[in-house]
C-alpha cells in the first residue's frame, strides 16, 4: 500500500496522532480508520517486521526491538519510548499482545496520552477469569458452572467432575487465544490434565492458576459486542456466532448469531450490558457466552476490539475503530440502544497460514509468493500482508480476514464462497480450503453445527485428504530486475535511520539488485507450498546423529536421557511453538549420548537438542 501524502489533520478532541501498538491486519485496520478520520498514524515494528505492511502503510514507523515479542511488541518500556519520541497523543493496542494489559494502559495514561480502550481497572477484573466469573455472577449473569477459586490439586477436579458430571474443562485463569484449556473425560485424566493446563498457562501467560468448568459437549459460541462511553452509557451492538472452531480458536464468524429462539439474543444483549456496567466499562468490549439447550452462560469478557469485529460493522454500519477513537477522545456514544438497527447478515473467515489437510490445521510460516484478495459487491478483505511478504514464525499466523454481507445469511454465505473462489494464496498453506468446505456444508447451512462440530463430526480424510499438493504453477510477479525498459526505474525502498523508518525512492537499472527488504527474499524464491518451514513443524530432523528442532520455540518437556535407546519416530521432547505443543520426533534410531536442553529452554531453528550414536 503506497503511502499517500497525508490529508488535512483533523483533531478528534485531544487526539491527533495515534500510536498503533500492534502488527499485521489489525494494525493496518486501525491505521485505515485513522486516515479516514484525518488522524496521523504511527507504526511500531520489530526487526522481523521492518518491511511489513503495517510499517509501510503508517504515516510514521519506529523500530521497537528484536523479533522476539517479549523484546518488541510485548515491551511496555519500548512502546513508551516510541510514544514519547513520536509525539503521538493516543495509543490503540489492537487485539492480542498488550491489548488486555492494565500496566500498558496505566503507563499510557500516566504519560498524559489517551488509551484507546477500557479503564485499567476493568481490564484487570476481566483479565482474571476467576475474578470475572465472580463479577458476572454478582451482576446477576450466570457463568458456566465451575469452581470459584484456583484449583489446589487434581482431587478438586475429581470432586467437581463427580458433582457436575464429566467431561470437565480445566482452564487457565489468565488464558486467552484458545490456549491453557484441557478437557478431561474422567477422574483418571484429572492429574495429567491439570498438569498440562498449568504448564501451558505458566509458559504462555506467566501465571499457572487454573479453575474447572463443566465442559458442554455440543454448544454454540455466541458473543455480544458492547460499547461504553465516558459519560456512563453502555449499550450492545448485537450478537455474533463464532462456533466454527479448531483448538478452541475461531475460524468462521457471523453476525447476527443465526437460529436462536425468540428472545435469546435480546436477553444475551441485556446480560452483556449488565456485566459491562458492573465493571465500570467504557470503549469496545465483547462478552462471550456459551449456548446449549436454550440456556446461555457467561464465558469471559474480552476488554478490547475483537478479531471478528468487521461482521458487526457490516450489519450495523458503524466503524467500530472510529467509534473507539471518538469515545476515547471523550465524545458520548452518538446513538441510543433503540436507534441501533441490525441490517442483513455478515460472515467472516479468518485466513490463517495453516495446513488443514486431514483436519490437522498445522501452523505454517514463510514467504507468501503470491496473494490475490477478492473484490466485488459486498465483499471486504482486511489483510496484514501483500505478495512477497513473509509470515514470521514469531507471531500469530493470521494472514487476512475475508468478509461478505448479504440481506440474509444465505446471500452472505454464497457471496463469501464466491470471494473465497477469487482468492489466491501461494507459498504458504492456508485454512481457506477448510473454510470453503465449512461454508458449503449442509450442517453449517442449516445451523446444525457447534464448537466441536468441525473437529469431531467432519470427515477430513474425505474433505481434505493427504499431504498438501504443490500449487499449480503460476508466474511470480515480475521482478524489478527483469521487467520494463533498459533505463533506470524508480523503486520505493524502506530505509531505517536512527530507529525510524523512511521510504525513499531510488532509481535502479534492470539487473541491479534492489536494497533488500525481508519481504523481497520471498520474492526471489517463490518456492512450492510446503517449502521451508511451511507445513513441516512438528518433525524433528536427525542428521549425523544430531536431533535438531524445526523452529524457534520453548522446550516444555524432555522425554529422554543419556543412555536411552531410541527408535525412528520416537517422541523425544515437546516444543511449544506457534501456539501449539509440537512433538519433536527422532528421525533416526540410536542411543542417546547427550541431551542439550532442559524444560523451559528457548531454542532456535536448527538447534541441536540431543546427540545420538549408532547402537551396535
Ligand atoms: P478473539 O475472540 O478475538 O479471537 P482471541 O482470544 O482468540 O480473541 O485472541 C485474539 C488474538 O489475540 C488472537 O490472534 C490470539 O492468538 C491473540 N492472543 C490472545 N491472547 C493472547 C496472549 N495472551 N498472548 C498472545 N496473543 C494472544
Ligand atoms: P479464550 O480466552 O481462550 O478465548 P474461552 O473461555 O473464551 O477462552 O474459550 C474458548 C473456546 O473454548 C470457546 O469458544 C469454546 O469453544 C471452548 N470452551 C471454553 N469453555 C468451555 C466449556 N466450559 N464448555 C465447552 N466449551 C468451552
Ligand atoms: Mg474467548
XYZ file of C-alpha atoms and ligand atoms in Angstrom:
671
model
C 0.000 0.000 0.000
C 1.698 3.222 -1.084
C 1.781 5.975 1.488
C -0.286 8.782 0.063
C 0.553 12.299 1.136
C -1.290 12.991 4.329
C -4.511 14.912 4.016
C -5.536 17.662 6.383
C -5.128 16.652 10.009
C -8.487 16.793 11.768
C -8.101 16.554 15.532
C -10.613 14.334 17.285
C -10.945 16.061 20.642
C -7.475 15.745 22.129
C -6.355 13.037 19.666
C -4.317 13.915 16.578
C -1.695 11.189 16.320
C -2.285 7.529 17.165
C 0.421 5.022 18.010
C -0.772 1.579 16.929
C 0.852 -0.889 19.317
C 0.355 -3.946 17.148
C 1.194 -5.542 13.818
C -0.481 -7.445 10.972
C -4.017 -6.954 9.771
C -5.324 -5.246 12.889
C -2.606 -2.580 12.788
C -3.454 -1.907 9.145
C -7.175 -1.800 10.010
C -6.604 0.793 12.739
C -4.357 2.919 10.517
C -7.077 2.956 7.880
C -9.553 4.279 10.439
C -7.029 6.942 11.435
C -6.653 8.024 7.836
C -10.445 8.074 7.341
C -10.714 10.386 10.336
C -7.792 12.653 9.436
C -5.555 11.399 12.246
C -1.844 10.644 11.893
C -0.847 7.013 12.451
C 2.386 5.743 13.966
C 3.557 2.144 13.458
C 5.941 0.169 15.608
C 7.829 -2.785 14.210
C 10.237 -5.484 15.282
C 13.307 -6.439 13.281
C 11.306 -9.244 11.658
C 8.708 -6.680 10.526
C 10.931 -3.894 9.226
C 9.352 -4.125 5.763
C 5.939 -5.354 6.921
C 2.726 -3.934 5.516
C 1.680 -2.218 8.742
C 5.004 -0.357 8.860
C 4.687 0.544 5.197
C 1.219 1.996 5.429
C 1.589 4.104 8.574
C 2.447 7.775 8.362
C 5.486 7.162 10.587
C 7.153 3.937 11.698
C 9.591 3.281 14.540
C 11.676 0.253 15.474
C 10.745 -1.418 18.753
C 13.376 -4.122 19.067
C 14.321 -7.676 18.098
C 11.913 -10.164 16.546
C 11.042 -11.814 19.842
C 7.709 -10.352 21.024
C 8.976 -10.053 24.603
C 11.574 -7.543 23.415
C 9.332 -5.732 20.938
C 5.522 -5.878 20.803
C 5.245 -7.016 24.423
C 7.643 -4.408 25.834
C 5.793 -1.648 27.678
C 9.072 0.279 28.148
C 9.877 0.310 24.438
C 6.359 1.318 23.463
C 6.544 4.186 25.920
C 9.839 5.326 24.384
C 8.222 5.425 20.931
C 5.174 7.193 22.330
C 7.447 9.942 23.620
C 9.702 10.100 20.622
C 6.907 10.169 18.023
C 4.816 12.725 19.868
C 1.742 10.518 19.488
C -1.097 11.530 21.810
C -3.064 8.247 21.831
C -2.323 4.514 21.847
C -4.532 1.883 20.214
C -3.428 -1.613 21.255
C -5.428 -3.706 18.733
C -6.016 -7.264 19.987
C -3.541 -9.821 21.332
C -0.109 -8.646 22.562
C -0.674 -5.928 25.205
C -4.309 -5.153 24.362
C -5.518 -6.520 27.684
C -2.576 -5.339 29.743
C -3.520 -2.911 32.503
C 0.127 -1.946 33.026
C 0.381 -0.530 29.483
C -2.973 1.244 29.847
C -1.797 2.860 33.084
C 1.600 3.808 31.640
C -0.038 5.469 28.619
C -2.399 7.458 30.849
C 0.467 8.404 33.184
C 2.377 9.725 30.152
C -0.548 12.068 29.508
C -1.750 10.247 26.380
C -5.162 8.749 25.596
C -5.648 4.998 25.978
C -7.994 3.735 23.280
C -9.579 1.073 25.420
C -11.380 0.499 28.706
C -10.212 1.717 32.118
C -7.261 -0.308 33.501
C -9.420 -1.475 36.439
C -11.922 -3.114 34.053
C -9.062 -4.792 32.169
C -7.798 -6.195 35.448
C -11.146 -7.593 36.601
C -11.852 -9.251 33.269
C -8.273 -10.435 32.683
C -8.554 -12.943 35.506
C -11.254 -15.402 34.501
C -11.816 -16.497 38.092
C -12.470 -12.903 39.155
C -14.542 -12.160 36.038
C -16.807 -15.169 36.673
C -17.465 -13.826 40.154
C -18.124 -10.336 38.728
C -20.647 -11.731 36.218
C -22.356 -13.699 38.961
C -22.717 -10.662 41.176
C -24.161 -8.749 38.203
C -26.859 -11.452 38.002
C -25.428 -13.269 34.961
C -24.686 -16.973 35.370
C -21.225 -18.216 34.392
C -20.715 -21.802 33.214
C -20.959 -23.957 36.356
C -17.424 -24.191 37.736
C -15.103 -23.836 40.701
C -14.890 -20.446 42.370
C -11.182 -20.293 43.167
C -7.906 -21.586 41.747
C -7.541 -25.374 41.839
C -5.169 -26.648 44.500
C -4.827 -30.149 43.051
C -6.406 -32.928 40.972
C -8.694 -34.009 43.842
C -10.718 -30.824 43.382
C -11.139 -31.583 39.687
C -12.344 -35.084 40.558
C -14.783 -33.757 43.160
C -16.162 -31.235 40.660
C -16.500 -33.925 37.952
C -18.314 -36.278 40.341
C -20.710 -33.497 41.352
C -21.419 -31.933 37.926
C -20.602 -34.823 35.574
C -17.778 -35.416 33.102
C -16.181 -34.087 30.967
C -14.637 -31.173 32.817
C -12.704 -28.280 31.269
C -9.599 -27.189 33.179
C -8.971 -23.599 32.191
C -6.207 -21.083 32.824
C -7.387 -18.056 34.816
C -5.169 -15.837 32.651
C -5.629 -17.790 29.417
C -6.571 -16.441 26.020
C -6.452 -17.227 22.329
C -7.812 -20.733 22.916
C -4.786 -21.693 24.999
C -4.454 -23.012 28.500
C -7.508 -25.270 28.406
C -7.634 -29.058 28.787
C -10.714 -31.230 28.621
C -10.668 -34.249 30.917
C -13.119 -37.074 30.328
C -12.810 -38.913 33.630
C -11.219 -38.899 37.076
C -8.199 -40.859 35.790
C -7.227 -37.978 33.470
C -7.559 -35.245 36.097
C -3.947 -35.142 37.302
C -2.421 -35.177 33.826
C -4.937 -32.628 32.502
C -4.308 -30.234 35.366
C -0.551 -30.544 34.975
C -0.741 -29.876 31.212
C -3.079 -26.899 31.615
C -0.928 -25.365 34.345
C 2.253 -25.904 32.356
C 0.819 -24.329 29.214
C -0.625 -21.428 31.206
C 2.652 -20.785 33.020
C 4.620 -20.902 29.767
C 2.239 -18.751 27.737
C 0.857 -16.309 30.295
C 3.392 -16.428 33.137
C 0.664 -17.495 35.595
C -0.336 -21.103 36.169
C -3.621 -20.698 38.120
C -6.427 -22.847 36.716
C -10.085 -23.471 37.522
C -12.568 -26.146 36.487
C -15.719 -25.665 34.436
C -18.411 -28.030 33.254
C -17.489 -28.872 29.667
C -20.509 -28.572 27.399
C -20.295 -31.103 24.591
C -22.444 -29.543 21.856
C -22.598 -25.804 22.479
C -22.504 -22.758 20.291
C -20.222 -19.813 20.974
C -22.358 -16.674 20.885
C -20.957 -13.315 21.914
C -22.196 -9.766 22.268
C -20.392 -6.602 21.194
C -20.691 -3.961 23.869
C -19.690 -0.314 23.875
C -19.492 2.215 26.669
C -18.612 5.902 26.801
C -17.025 8.117 29.434
C -20.466 9.531 30.273
C -21.542 6.152 31.658
C -23.738 4.930 28.777
C -23.288 1.254 27.953
C -25.117 -0.483 25.127
C -24.741 -3.531 22.928
C -24.372 -3.855 19.178
C -25.886 -7.298 18.726
C -24.631 -10.856 18.642
C -22.015 -12.827 16.745
C -21.746 -16.575 16.394
C -18.210 -17.981 16.387
C -18.927 -21.673 16.744
C -16.779 -22.922 13.874
C -13.527 -23.543 15.742
C -10.457 -25.750 15.835
C -8.342 -25.989 19.020
C -10.901 -23.660 20.699
C -9.926 -20.944 18.208
C -12.388 -19.334 15.834
C -12.287 -19.955 12.088
C -15.635 -18.598 10.831
C -17.736 -15.883 12.479
C -21.070 -14.338 11.635
C -23.449 -11.608 12.754
C -26.125 -11.783 13.944
C -25.988 -15.230 15.604
C -28.391 -17.280 13.466
C -31.178 -19.603 14.538
C -31.596 -18.516 18.169
C -35.087 -18.936 19.641
C -37.014 -15.673 20.037
C -35.876 -13.573 22.960
C -32.475 -15.208 23.453
C -30.418 -12.618 21.551
C -32.123 -9.779 23.425
C -31.572 -11.493 26.776
C -27.900 -12.004 25.946
C -27.570 -8.349 24.977
C -29.074 -7.264 28.288
C -26.837 -9.683 30.221
C -23.746 -8.408 28.391
C -24.604 -4.797 29.245
C -25.094 -5.759 32.911
C -21.658 -7.417 33.018
C -20.030 -4.404 31.341
C -21.730 -1.912 33.659
C -20.715 -3.961 36.700
C -17.029 -3.409 35.916
C -17.331 0.277 35.003
C -16.740 -0.403 31.350
C -16.131 2.064 28.578
C -14.976 1.682 24.959
C -15.334 -1.550 22.915
C -15.622 -4.933 24.578
C -17.058 -8.363 23.944
C -18.949 -10.554 26.361
C -18.656 -14.182 25.313
C -21.359 -16.722 26.119
C -21.683 -20.400 25.565
C -25.142 -21.538 24.498
C -26.650 -25.015 24.692
C -30.196 -26.372 25.069
C -31.728 -22.882 25.077
C -29.568 -21.785 28.015
C -26.618 -19.419 27.881
C -23.736 -18.948 30.295
C -21.086 -16.243 30.688
C -17.725 -17.494 29.383
C -15.453 -14.442 29.564
C -15.196 -10.798 28.641
C -12.571 -9.571 26.187
C -11.675 -5.993 27.048
C -10.626 -4.927 23.571
C -11.557 -4.900 19.927
C -12.232 -8.426 18.694
C -10.713 -10.076 15.611
C -14.205 -10.595 14.214
C -15.431 -7.008 14.700
C -15.955 -6.484 10.923
C -19.103 -8.660 10.856
C -20.679 -6.330 13.404
C -19.523 -3.318 11.380
C -21.205 -4.671 8.269
C -24.586 -5.313 9.902
C -24.659 -2.087 11.929
C -22.924 0.282 9.506
C -20.763 1.513 12.391
C -16.977 1.933 12.152
C -16.059 0.325 15.466
C -12.455 1.550 15.408
C -13.629 5.079 14.621
C -16.100 4.824 17.481
C -13.354 3.571 19.809
C -11.293 6.641 18.957
C -14.140 9.102 19.411
C -15.252 7.571 22.717
C -11.614 7.595 23.903
C -11.482 11.271 22.972
C -14.373 11.873 25.351
C -17.285 12.002 22.892
C -20.548 10.379 24.021
C -21.948 7.435 22.043
C -23.833 9.056 19.142
C -26.834 6.689 19.315
C -29.013 5.003 21.896
C -29.910 1.319 22.165
C -33.277 1.867 20.466
C -31.714 3.574 17.470
C -29.432 0.669 16.691
C -30.514 -1.277 13.609
C -29.147 -4.672 12.616
C -29.374 -4.952 8.859
C -28.856 -8.231 6.975
C -26.150 -10.753 7.730
C -22.344 -10.882 7.525
C -19.927 -13.825 7.615
C -16.145 -13.733 8.062
C -13.406 -16.304 7.602
C -10.018 -15.920 9.286
C -7.353 -16.844 6.776
C -4.622 -18.450 8.852
C -1.358 -19.825 7.475
C -2.093 -23.416 8.430
C -2.294 -26.647 6.522
C -5.796 -28.019 7.157
C -5.175 -31.387 5.430
C -6.798 -34.234 7.321
C -8.231 -31.718 9.757
C -4.831 -31.193 11.380
C -4.502 -27.408 10.858
C -0.728 -27.442 11.176
C 0.699 -23.928 11.581
C 2.995 -22.762 8.825
C 5.324 -19.858 8.164
C 7.329 -18.494 5.263
C 7.121 -16.126 2.322
C 3.823 -15.547 0.537
C 4.879 -15.743 -3.077
C 1.501 -14.587 -4.338
C -1.550 -13.102 -2.661
C -4.646 -12.083 -4.573
C -7.524 -10.880 -2.440
C -11.157 -10.930 -3.545
C -13.193 -7.904 -4.514
C -16.640 -7.167 -5.881
C -20.036 -6.448 -4.395
C -20.376 -6.616 -0.618
C -17.017 -8.257 -0.043
C -14.392 -6.894 2.334
C -10.853 -8.064 2.901
C -8.650 -6.976 5.804
C -5.107 -8.186 5.255
C -1.805 -7.706 7.016
C 0.204 -8.870 4.034
C 0.772 -8.421 0.325
C 2.510 -10.639 -2.238
C 6.153 -11.071 -1.253
C 5.591 -10.503 2.464
C 6.664 -13.109 4.983
C 4.598 -14.912 7.608
C 7.015 -14.917 10.506
C 7.190 -17.857 12.862
C 7.465 -15.359 15.707
C 3.852 -14.221 15.608
C 0.265 -15.300 15.140
C -0.282 -16.654 11.634
C -3.477 -14.753 10.823
C -2.898 -13.547 7.290
C -6.164 -11.867 6.381
C -9.882 -11.819 7.045
C -12.467 -12.113 4.288
C -15.976 -10.901 4.978
C -19.188 -10.799 2.950
C -22.507 -9.089 3.623
C -25.951 -10.036 2.311
C -29.551 -9.117 3.074
C -29.833 -12.588 4.606
C -27.493 -15.378 5.735
C -27.801 -17.379 2.532
C -26.840 -14.465 0.280
C -23.891 -13.616 2.551
C -22.781 -17.260 2.561
C -22.857 -17.543 -1.216
C -21.025 -14.240 -1.645
C -18.319 -15.350 0.759
C -17.899 -18.626 -1.116
C -17.569 -16.595 -4.309
C -14.980 -14.378 -2.614
C -13.033 -17.445 -1.466
C -13.002 -18.765 -5.017
C -11.383 -15.499 -6.173
C -8.676 -15.623 -3.505
C -5.212 -16.921 -4.309
C -2.509 -17.537 -1.692
C 0.713 -19.212 -2.747
C 3.865 -20.012 -0.807
C 2.146 -20.956 2.437
C -0.807 -23.259 3.002
C -3.953 -21.631 4.399
C -7.157 -22.593 6.160
C -9.192 -21.465 3.119
C -9.948 -24.925 1.663
C -11.351 -25.966 5.052
C -13.447 -22.813 5.314
C -14.818 -23.303 1.796
C -15.845 -26.828 2.841
C -17.493 -25.462 6.007
C -19.458 -22.773 4.145
C -20.721 -25.343 1.654
C -21.684 -27.947 4.270
C -25.356 -28.771 4.919
C -24.858 -28.639 8.715
C -23.472 -25.108 8.518
C -26.207 -24.049 6.098
C -28.909 -25.434 8.414
C -27.118 -24.157 11.521
C -26.759 -27.646 12.996
C -23.119 -27.069 13.968
C -21.458 -26.484 17.352
C -17.998 -25.611 18.673
C -16.931 -29.274 18.431
C -18.528 -29.924 15.031
C -15.546 -29.099 12.833
C -13.145 -31.343 14.746
C -15.449 -34.172 15.784
C -18.020 -34.534 13.010
C -16.410 -33.590 9.733
C -14.743 -36.339 7.795
C -11.496 -34.602 6.960
C -9.882 -37.574 5.267
C -12.632 -37.204 2.656
C -12.865 -33.395 2.584
C -9.141 -32.606 2.501
C -7.152 -35.799 2.321
C -3.424 -36.324 2.270
C -0.402 -34.157 2.212
C -0.658 -30.707 0.723
C -0.188 -30.818 -3.017
C 2.131 -28.429 -4.777
C 0.303 -25.395 -6.081
C -0.372 -25.024 -9.748
C 2.474 -23.261 -11.470
C 1.710 -19.578 -11.566
C 4.036 -16.917 -12.808
C 5.519 -14.984 -9.927
C 5.263 -11.212 -10.097
C 7.790 -9.772 -12.494
C 10.935 -8.965 -10.615
C 12.194 -5.407 -10.783
C 15.392 -6.727 -12.301
C 13.767 -8.189 -15.401
C 10.761 -6.026 -16.105
C 10.415 -2.831 -18.002
C 12.801 -0.755 -20.005
C 16.573 -0.552 -20.065
C 16.851 2.794 -18.279
C 16.820 3.278 -14.509
C 13.448 2.589 -12.915
C 12.044 4.115 -9.749
C 11.795 1.771 -6.773
C 10.443 2.606 -3.352
C 12.767 1.363 -0.660
C 12.427 1.427 3.122
C 15.481 2.650 4.976
C 15.885 2.880 8.708
C 17.725 5.893 10.073
C 18.306 6.104 13.802
C 15.491 3.664 14.508
C 12.899 5.439 12.374
C 11.678 4.091 9.069
C 11.717 6.275 5.960
C 10.548 5.431 2.489
C 12.836 6.727 -0.224
C 12.681 6.426 -3.992
C 15.776 5.125 -5.764
C 16.358 4.678 -9.485
C 17.869 1.330 -10.443
C 18.932 -0.148 -13.775
C 17.463 -3.512 -14.771
C 19.579 -6.244 -13.218
C 20.766 -4.008 -10.426
C 19.821 -5.547 -7.089
C 17.362 -3.582 -5.047
C 18.343 -2.967 -1.449
C 16.783 -5.947 0.325
C 13.740 -5.924 2.496
C 12.926 -9.128 4.236
C 9.826 -9.447 2.083
C 11.908 -9.400 -1.077
C 13.731 -12.513 -0.004
C 10.470 -14.351 -0.504
C 10.047 -12.921 -3.945
C 13.419 -14.173 -5.096
C 12.429 -17.752 -4.384
C 8.738 -18.357 -4.841
C 9.161 -21.962 -3.729
C 6.451 -24.579 -3.730
C 3.986 -24.676 -0.897
C 5.450 -26.584 1.971
C 8.981 -25.489 1.195
C 10.957 -24.122 4.105
C 9.170 -24.154 7.389
C 5.657 -24.267 5.953
C 3.740 -27.340 6.976
C 6.763 -29.057 8.424
C 6.570 -28.060 12.013
C 6.112 -30.995 14.273
C 9.040 -33.029 12.966
C 12.467 -33.040 14.437
C 15.282 -33.746 11.979
C 18.166 -36.054 12.853
C 21.298 -35.566 10.816
C 24.602 -37.194 11.582
C 23.349 -38.395 14.949
C 22.010 -34.991 15.997
C 18.363 -34.213 16.710
C 17.528 -30.624 15.845
C 14.427 -28.528 16.414
C 12.477 -27.466 13.342
C 11.620 -23.997 14.573
C 12.056 -21.420 17.264
C 10.149 -22.099 20.459
C 10.312 -23.226 24.053
C 11.086 -26.748 25.225
C 8.307 -27.797 27.581
C 9.272 -31.403 28.129
C 12.279 -33.652 27.611
C 11.343 -37.308 27.433
C 14.748 -38.963 27.003
C 18.007 -39.144 28.944
C 21.537 -40.243 28.108
C 21.718 -43.992 27.669
C 18.165 -44.378 26.295
C 17.769 -46.391 23.141
C 15.631 -44.593 20.545
C 13.650 -45.851 17.613
C 12.832 -43.914 14.472
C 9.728 -41.819 15.120
C 10.086 -41.805 18.895
C 8.985 -38.608 20.607
C 11.960 -37.188 22.445
C 10.515 -33.935 23.667
C 7.760 -31.360 23.368
C 8.334 -27.951 21.819
C 5.885 -25.119 22.258
C 5.857 -23.030 19.124
C 3.252 -21.235 17.040
C 0.702 -21.574 19.847
C 0.874 -25.370 19.815
C 2.699 -28.071 21.676
C 4.591 -29.991 18.996
C 6.245 -33.364 19.433
C 9.904 -33.469 18.488
C 10.403 -36.785 16.800
C 13.697 -38.548 16.218
C 14.245 -39.374 12.573
C 16.956 -41.945 13.236
C 17.498 -44.697 15.735
C 20.370 -44.918 18.203
C 21.484 -44.453 21.775
C 21.269 -41.030 23.400
C 24.727 -39.825 24.365
C 23.868 -36.239 25.241
C 20.765 -34.146 25.935
C 21.463 -30.445 25.492
C 18.229 -28.829 26.675
C 16.081 -28.652 29.757
C 12.395 -27.786 30.064
C 11.997 -24.033 29.773
C 14.911 -23.603 27.346
C 14.392 -21.266 24.409
C 15.610 -22.817 21.193
C 16.075 -21.556 17.671
C 15.558 -23.271 14.342
C 18.227 -25.938 13.820
C 19.472 -26.011 17.403
C 20.749 -29.425 18.396
C 18.849 -30.767 21.363
C 20.184 -34.312 21.578
C 23.066 -36.336 20.185
C 22.672 -39.997 19.279
C 25.191 -42.699 18.459
C 24.503 -45.740 16.400
C 23.741 -48.662 18.674
C 25.751 -51.680 17.614
P -10.909 -13.428 19.558
O -12.118 -13.880 20.246
O -10.906 -12.006 19.145
O -10.444 -14.366 18.535
P -8.736 -14.495 20.987
O -8.806 -14.708 22.449
O -8.756 -15.690 20.103
O -9.867 -13.484 20.678
O -7.439 -13.644 20.693
C -7.345 -12.641 19.712
C -5.983 -12.649 19.133
O -5.045 -12.372 20.113
C -5.636 -13.959 18.514
O -4.894 -13.711 17.372
C -4.841 -14.627 19.597
O -3.914 -15.505 19.039
C -4.170 -13.456 20.256
N -3.996 -13.623 21.692
C -4.942 -13.748 22.637
N -4.403 -13.830 23.851
C -3.082 -13.742 23.686
C -1.964 -13.742 24.565
N -2.100 -13.832 25.876
N -0.729 -13.637 24.048
C -0.577 -13.520 22.714
N -1.589 -13.495 21.838
C -2.816 -13.617 22.308
P -10.167 -17.954 25.431
O -9.779 -16.923 26.415
O -9.069 -18.839 25.037
O -10.927 -17.361 24.277
P -12.727 -19.060 26.282
O -13.153 -19.295 27.673
O -13.369 -17.937 25.559
O -11.154 -18.907 26.244
O -12.945 -20.393 25.476
C -12.525 -20.568 24.136
C -13.371 -21.630 23.471
O -13.237 -22.880 24.167
C -14.872 -21.357 23.481
O -15.259 -20.580 22.373
C -15.450 -22.758 23.410
O -15.433 -23.270 22.122
C -14.474 -23.551 24.246
N -14.918 -23.641 25.642
C -14.493 -22.878 26.674
N -15.094 -23.232 27.816
C -15.937 -24.242 27.516
C -16.833 -25.048 28.268
N -16.988 -24.877 29.564
N -17.556 -25.998 27.612
C -17.397 -26.173 26.286
N -16.552 -25.459 25.522
C -15.828 -24.499 26.120
Mg -12.721 -16.383 24.355
